[in-house]
Coordinates of C-alpha atoms in Angstrom, one line a residue:
X1 CA -9.4 -13.8 -40.5
X2 CA -9.1 -13.2 -36.7
X3 CA -6.4 -11.2 -35.1
X4 CA -4.8 -11.5 -31.6
X5 CA -2.1 -9.9 -29.6
X6 CA -0.5 -13.3 -29.0
X7 CA -0.7 -16.7 -30.7
X8 CA 0.6 -19.8 -28.9
X9 CA 1.4 -23.1 -30.6
X10 CA 0.9 -25.8 -28.1
X11 CA -1.6 -26.1 -25.2
X12 CA 0.4 -28.1 -22.7
X13 CA 1.9 -26.8 -19.5
X14 CA 4.1 -24.1 -20.9
X15 CA 1.6 -22.9 -23.5
X16 CA -1.3 -22.8 -21.1
X17 CA 0.6 -21.0 -18.4
X18 CA 1.9 -18.4 -20.9
X19 CA -1.7 -17.9 -22.1
X20 CA -3.0 -17.5 -18.5
X21 CA -0.3 -15.0 -17.6
X22 CA -1.1 -12.9 -20.7
X23 CA -4.9 -13.2 -20.8
X24 CA -5.0 -12.2 -17.1
X25 CA -3.4 -8.9 -18.1
X26 CA -6.1 -8.3 -20.7
X27 CA -4.4 -9.3 -23.9
X28 CA -6.2 -11.3 -26.6
X29 CA -4.6 -14.8 -26.8
X30 CA -5.2 -17.8 -28.9
X31 CA -3.8 -21.3 -28.3
X32 CA -3.5 -23.9 -31.1
X33 CA -3.4 -27.4 -29.8
X34 CA -3.1 -30.5 -32.0
X35 CA -4.7 -33.0 -29.6
X36 CA -8.3 -33.0 -28.7
X37 CA -7.6 -34.4 -25.2
X38 CA -4.7 -36.0 -23.4
X39 CA -5.8 -38.6 -20.9
X40 CA -2.3 -39.5 -19.8
X41 CA 0.8 -37.3 -19.8
X42 CA 4.1 -39.4 -19.3
X43 CA 5.5 -37.0 -16.8
X44 CA 7.0 -37.8 -13.4
X45 CA 5.1 -34.8 -12.0
X46 CA 7.7 -33.5 -9.6
X47 CA 7.3 -29.8 -9.0
X48 CA 9.0 -27.4 -6.5
X49 CA 6.3 -25.7 -4.5
X50 CA 8.1 -22.4 -5.0
X51 CA 6.8 -22.4 -8.5
X52 CA 3.3 -21.7 -7.2
X53 CA 4.1 -18.1 -7.0
X54 CA 4.5 -17.9 -10.8
X55 CA 0.9 -19.1 -11.3
X56 CA -2.1 -16.8 -10.7
X57 CA -4.4 -19.6 -9.6
X58 CA -4.8 -22.2 -6.9
X59 CA -3.4 -25.6 -8.1
X60 CA -4.3 -27.6 -5.0
X61 CA -6.6 -29.8 -7.0
X62 CA -3.6 -31.0 -9.1
X63 CA -1.4 -31.8 -6.1
X64 CA -1.3 -35.6 -5.5
X65 CA 1.5 -35.8 -2.9
X66 CA 3.9 -33.7 -0.8
X67 CA 7.3 -35.3 -0.7
X68 CA 9.2 -35.6 2.5
X69 CA 12.0 -37.9 1.5
X70 CA 14.1 -38.6 -1.6
X71 CA 15.5 -42.2 -1.8
X72 CA 18.5 -43.1 -3.9
X73 CA 19.7 -46.6 -4.7
X74 CA 22.4 -48.2 -6.8
X75 CA 20.9 -51.1 -8.8
X76 CA 18.1 -51.1 -6.3
X77 CA 20.3 -51.6 -3.3
X78 CA 22.9 -49.4 -1.3
X79 CA 20.1 -47.0 -0.3
X80 CA 20.8 -43.3 0.6
X81 CA 18.0 -41.1 2.0
X82 CA 17.6 -37.3 1.9
X83 CA 15.0 -35.6 4.0
X84 CA 13.4 -32.5 2.6
X85 CA 12.9 -29.4 4.7
X86 CA 9.4 -28.0 5.2
X87 CA 10.5 -24.6 3.9
X88 CA 10.2 -25.4 0.2
X89 CA 8.3 -28.6 -0.2
X90 CA 8.4 -30.7 -3.3
X91 CA 5.1 -31.7 -4.8
X92 CA 3.9 -34.5 -7.1
X93 CA 1.2 -33.1 -9.3
X94 CA -1.1 -34.7 -11.9
X95 CA 0.0 -33.1 -15.1
X96 CA -3.3 -33.7 -16.9
X97 CA -5.2 -31.9 -14.1
X98 CA -2.7 -29.0 -13.9
X99 CA -2.9 -28.4 -17.6
X100 CA -6.7 -28.5 -17.5
X101 CA -6.8 -26.0 -14.6
X102 CA -4.4 -23.6 -16.5
X103 CA -6.5 -23.8 -19.7
X104 CA -9.8 -23.3 -18.0
X105 CA -8.5 -20.3 -16.1
X106 CA -6.9 -18.8 -19.2
X107 CA -10.3 -19.2 -21.0
X108 CA -12.1 -17.5 -18.1
X109 CA -9.9 -14.4 -18.8
X110 CA -10.8 -14.5 -22.5
X111 CA -8.2 -16.7 -24.1
X112 CA -9.3 -18.9 -26.9
X113 CA -8.2 -22.5 -27.5
X114 CA -8.7 -24.2 -30.9
X115 CA -8.3 -28.0 -30.9
X116 CA -7.6 -30.4 -32.4
X117 CA -5.8 -28.4 -35.1
X118 CA -2.4 -28.4 -36.8
X119 CA -0.4 -25.3 -37.6
X120 CA 0.8 -25.9 -41.2
X121 CA 2.6 -22.6 -42.0
X122 CA 4.0 -19.5 -40.5
X123 CA 5.0 -16.2 -42.1
X124 CA 5.7 -12.7 -40.8
X125 CA 4.4 -9.8 -42.9
X126 CA 4.1 -6.2 -41.9
X127 CA 5.0 -6.9 -38.3
X128 CA 2.2 -9.5 -38.0
X129 CA 2.4 -13.3 -37.8
X130 CA 0.2 -15.2 -40.2
X131 CA -0.6 -18.6 -38.8
X132 CA -1.9 -21.0 -41.5
X133 CA -3.9 -23.9 -39.9
X134 CA -5.3 -27.3 -41.0
X135 CA -8.8 -25.9 -40.9
X136 CA -7.7 -23.6 -43.8
X137 CA -8.2 -20.5 -41.7
X138 CA -5.4 -17.9 -41.3
X139 CA -4.9 -16.2 -37.9
X140 CA -2.9 -13.1 -37.2
X141 CA -1.0 -12.1 -34.1
X142 CA 1.5 -9.5 -33.0
X143 CA 3.6 -12.0 -31.1
X144 CA 4.1 -15.7 -31.4
X145 CA 5.0 -18.3 -28.7
X146 CA 6.3 -21.7 -29.6
X147 CA 5.2 -24.2 -26.9
X148 CA 4.7 -27.4 -28.8
X149 CA 7.2 -29.5 -26.8
X150 CA 10.3 -31.5 -27.5
X151 CA 9.3 -32.5 -31.0
X152 CA 8.7 -29.0 -32.1
X153 CA 9.1 -28.5 -35.8
X154 CA 9.2 -24.7 -35.6
X155 CA 12.2 -24.0 -33.3
X156 CA 14.8 -24.8 -35.9
X157 CA 12.9 -23.0 -38.7
X158 CA 12.6 -19.9 -36.5
X159 CA 16.2 -20.2 -35.2
X160 CA 15.2 -20.6 -31.5
X161 CA 17.5 -22.5 -29.2
X162 CA 20.4 -24.8 -30.2
X163 CA 21.0 -25.5 -33.9
X164 CA 21.5 -29.1 -33.0
X165 CA 19.1 -30.0 -30.2
X166 CA 20.2 -32.8 -27.8
X167 CA 17.7 -35.4 -26.8
X168 CA 17.3 -37.8 -23.9
X169 CA 15.3 -41.0 -24.5
X170 CA 12.6 -41.7 -22.0
X171 CA 9.9 -44.2 -21.2
X172 CA 7.0 -43.2 -18.9
X173 CA 4.2 -45.3 -17.4
X174 CA 1.6 -45.1 -14.7
X175 CA 0.8 -48.1 -12.6
X176 CA -2.0 -48.6 -10.0
X177 CA -0.8 -48.7 -6.4
X178 CA 2.4 -47.6 -4.8
X179 CA 4.5 -50.8 -5.1
X180 CA 7.4 -50.7 -2.6
X181 CA 7.6 -46.9 -2.6
X182 CA 7.2 -45.3 0.8
X183 CA 4.5 -42.7 1.2
X184 CA 5.6 -39.1 0.8
X185 CA 8.8 -40.2 -0.9
X186 CA 10.3 -40.4 -4.4
X187 CA 12.8 -42.9 -5.7
X188 CA 15.8 -42.6 -8.0
X189 CA 17.8 -45.6 -9.0
X190 CA 21.2 -45.4 -10.7
X191 CA 23.1 -48.2 -12.4
X192 CA 20.2 -50.3 -13.6
X193 CA 20.1 -48.2 -16.9
X194 CA 23.1 -47.3 -18.9
X195 CA 23.8 -43.6 -19.2
X196 CA 20.8 -42.6 -17.1
X197 CA 18.5 -43.6 -14.3
X198 CA 15.0 -44.8 -13.3
X199 CA 12.5 -43.0 -11.1
X200 CA 9.3 -43.6 -9.2
X201 CA 7.0 -40.7 -8.2
X202 CA 3.9 -41.9 -6.3
X203 CA 0.5 -40.1 -6.6
X204 CA -2.4 -40.8 -4.3
X205 CA -3.4 -44.1 -5.8
X206 CA -0.9 -44.8 -8.5
X207 CA 2.8 -44.3 -9.4
X208 CA 4.6 -42.6 -12.3
X209 CA 7.6 -44.8 -13.2
X210 CA 10.1 -43.7 -15.8
X211 CA 13.4 -44.6 -17.4
X212 CA 15.7 -42.1 -19.0
X213 CA 19.1 -42.3 -20.8
X214 CA 20.9 -39.0 -21.4
X215 CA 24.1 -39.7 -23.4
X216 CA 25.2 -42.2 -26.0
X217 CA 22.7 -44.4 -27.8
X218 CA 21.6 -46.9 -25.2
X219 CA 18.3 -48.5 -26.2
X220 CA 15.7 -48.4 -23.5
X221 CA 12.8 -49.5 -25.8
X222 CA 13.2 -52.9 -24.3
X223 CA 10.3 -54.8 -22.8
X224 CA 12.6 -57.0 -20.6
X225 CA 14.3 -53.9 -19.2
X226 CA 11.0 -52.2 -18.5
X227 CA 9.5 -55.2 -16.8
X228 CA 12.6 -55.6 -14.6
X229 CA 12.4 -52.0 -13.5
X230 CA 8.7 -52.3 -12.8
X231 CA 9.3 -55.4 -10.7
X232 CA 12.2 -53.8 -8.8
X233 CA 9.8 -51.0 -7.8
X234 CA 7.5 -53.6 -6.3
X235 CA 4.8 -54.0 -9.1
X236 CA 3.7 -57.3 -10.4
X237 CA 0.8 -56.1 -12.5
X238 CA 1.8 -55.8 -16.2
X239 CA -1.3 -54.0 -17.3
X240 CA 0.4 -50.7 -18.3
X241 CA 1.2 -49.0 -21.5
X242 CA 4.8 -47.6 -21.8
X243 CA 4.9 -44.2 -23.5
X244 CA 8.2 -43.5 -25.3
X245 CA 9.3 -39.9 -25.7
X246 CA 12.4 -38.0 -26.8
X247 CA 13.0 -35.2 -24.3
X248 CA 14.8 -32.1 -25.6
X249 CA 17.3 -31.2 -22.9
X250 CA 19.3 -28.1 -22.2
X251 CA 22.3 -27.8 -24.6
X252 CA 24.0 -24.5 -24.3
X253 CA 23.4 -20.8 -23.7
X254 CA 21.4 -20.0 -26.8
X255 CA 18.9 -17.3 -27.7
X256 CA 15.3 -18.5 -27.4
X257 CA 13.8 -15.5 -29.0
X258 CA 13.9 -14.0 -32.5
X259 CA 12.2 -10.7 -33.3
X260 CA 8.6 -11.2 -32.2
X261 CA 8.7 -14.9 -31.5
X262 CA 10.0 -16.9 -28.6
X263 CA 10.0 -20.5 -27.3
X264 CA 9.1 -21.8 -23.9
X265 CA 9.4 -25.1 -22.0
X266 CA 10.6 -28.2 -23.8
X267 CA 10.4 -26.5 -27.2
X268 CA 13.1 -24.2 -25.9
X269 CA 15.4 -27.0 -24.9
X270 CA 15.2 -26.2 -21.2
X271 CA 14.8 -29.6 -19.5
X272 CA 17.5 -30.4 -16.9
X273 CA 20.2 -32.5 -18.5
X274 CA 21.0 -34.3 -15.2
X275 CA 17.6 -35.0 -13.5
X276 CA 15.3 -34.4 -16.5
X277 CA 13.3 -31.8 -14.6
X278 CA 10.9 -30.1 -17.0
X279 CA 8.1 -28.5 -15.0
X280 CA 10.2 -25.8 -13.2
X281 CA 11.8 -24.5 -16.5
X282 CA 8.4 -24.7 -18.2
X283 CA 6.8 -22.5 -15.6
X284 CA 9.8 -20.1 -15.3
X285 CA 10.0 -19.6 -19.1
X286 CA 6.2 -19.2 -19.4
X287 CA 6.1 -16.5 -16.7
X288 CA 9.1 -14.5 -18.0
X289 CA 7.9 -14.9 -21.6
X290 CA 4.6 -13.4 -20.7
X291 CA 6.3 -10.6 -18.8
X292 CA 8.5 -9.7 -21.7
X293 CA 5.6 -9.8 -24.2
X294 CA 3.6 -7.6 -21.9
X295 CA 6.5 -5.1 -21.7
X296 CA 6.6 -5.0 -25.5
X297 CA 2.9 -4.6 -26.0
X298 CA 2.5 -2.0 -23.3
X299 CA 5.5 0.1 -24.6
X300 CA 4.7 -0.7 -28.3
X301 CA 8.1 -2.2 -29.0
X302 CA 9.2 -5.4 -30.6
X303 CA 12.4 -6.3 -28.7
X304 CA 12.2 -9.6 -26.9
X305 CA 15.9 -9.9 -26.1
X306 CA 15.4 -9.5 -22.4
X307 CA 13.6 -12.9 -22.4
X308 CA 16.7 -14.8 -23.5
X309 CA 18.9 -12.8 -21.0
X310 CA 16.5 -13.5 -18.1
X311 CA 16.3 -17.2 -18.9
X312 CA 20.1 -17.4 -19.2
X313 CA 20.4 -15.9 -15.7
X314 CA 17.5 -17.7 -14.0
X315 CA 18.1 -21.1 -15.6
X316 CA 20.9 -21.4 -18.1
X317 CA 23.9 -20.6 -15.9
X318 CA 22.9 -23.4 -13.5
X319 CA 22.4 -25.8 -16.5
X320 CA 25.9 -25.2 -17.7
X321 CA 27.0 -27.0 -14.5
X322 CA 24.1 -29.5 -14.7
X323 CA 25.3 -30.5 -18.2
X324 CA 28.9 -31.0 -17.0
X325 CA 27.8 -33.0 -14.0
X326 CA 25.6 -35.2 -16.2
X327 CA 28.4 -35.8 -18.7
X328 CA 30.7 -37.1 -16.0
X329 CA 28.2 -38.8 -13.8
X330 CA 26.6 -40.9 -16.6
X331 CA 29.9 -41.9 -18.1
X332 CA 31.2 -43.1 -14.8
X333 CA 28.0 -43.9 -12.9
X334 CA 29.4 -46.1 -10.1
X335 CA 32.0 -43.5 -9.2
X336 CA 29.4 -40.8 -9.6
X337 CA 27.1 -42.6 -7.2
X338 CA 29.9 -43.1 -4.7
X339 CA 31.2 -39.6 -4.8
X340 CA 28.1 -37.7 -5.9
X341 CA 25.3 -39.4 -3.9
X342 CA 26.9 -41.3 -1.0
X343 CA 29.0 -38.3 0.0
X344 CA 27.6 -37.0 3.3
X345 CA 26.1 -33.8 2.0
X346 CA 25.3 -34.9 -1.6
X347 CA 21.8 -36.3 -1.3
X348 CA 20.6 -33.2 0.6
X349 CA 22.0 -31.0 -2.1
X350 CA 20.1 -33.0 -4.8
X351 CA 17.0 -32.7 -2.7
X352 CA 17.6 -28.9 -2.5
X353 CA 17.9 -28.7 -6.3
X354 CA 14.6 -30.5 -6.7
X355 CA 12.9 -28.2 -4.3
X356 CA 14.3 -25.1 -5.9
X357 CA 16.5 -24.1 -2.9
X358 CA 19.8 -24.6 -4.7
X359 CA 21.2 -24.6 -8.2
X360 CA 24.0 -26.6 -9.9
X361 CA 26.0 -23.4 -10.0
X362 CA 25.7 -23.1 -6.2
X363 CA 27.1 -26.6 -5.8
X364 CA 30.0 -25.8 -8.2
X365 CA 30.8 -22.6 -6.2
X366 CA 30.9 -24.7 -3.0
X367 CA 33.2 -27.2 -4.5
X368 CA 35.5 -24.5 -5.9
X369 CA 35.6 -22.7 -2.5
X370 CA 36.4 -26.0 -0.8
X371 CA 39.3 -26.7 -3.1
X372 CA 40.7 -23.1 -2.7
X373 CA 40.5 -23.4 1.1
X374 CA 42.5 -26.6 0.9

């Protein structure tokens, strides 16, 4: 029976970055990952470059594109363009490569990764977590991190995040070439999908295309819809495999810690309910989770409550407004596009949200200020 300071369930972006931040500080860390290898991760790959400061390694190998423009359309016409400033560039990264870099760096600092393996049981006894795995071994740890994504089976059992998680339905695919997407740009199209939008994020030699629906029960698992979207983005080759995924999105200011366990990334229901951004909250939560666990281990305490408070301040307060915007925008998308995208300053504001320069709460404060001044 092996013992560790921290055990992490899930070896994706949030789990690997948490492991890296902790192992670099000298703690013993183990990651349990159910998949032997992931050759394709259905992620758009958009990442604010400001997040680099939260990672103690060079991720240049994973950067596929630096975005200069964000293009918006309504049913693939009525284009609106927002130019990004050079101060906080927006990157498109290859998720498989980024996850690999994080894992390798964490291992270089002494972290262990066990894969493929399933965690079959958890219990806390005498201030230690006992992790029962499919290999029949039992591992012990002082702290536990849940990082197994949107379909986590542990968050509800451990009372982390919302009691009733809210999900978006997404389809992701990667196609060779760039279609009709301009270099150094990303595309969002509203109106072609009910209660959501489609997106195209180009890498060096291929493009990540996705479809997401955020409210209601609109069915996007539809070959005709998918083919139409792919065609509208300028692709004729049908040799792609759609990957369907439920994405756990932000749904209220909830505690994402409980005693000596916490949740990070998608497992913590942190994904943006309006634009489906998941990388930034994954890296934010991983960094602050590691800092809070470090504080507990160094001071020999077991209180992780600062973690939920920090994430509420750093992310949740903005998502309160993101959720409100999403609820109105996706119920009345044509009006939302006219007033929320075509408005003179709106596209630049969305671009600033993507690059991390602005939050939804900043936008709300501007609107409120404008109404007061009137």
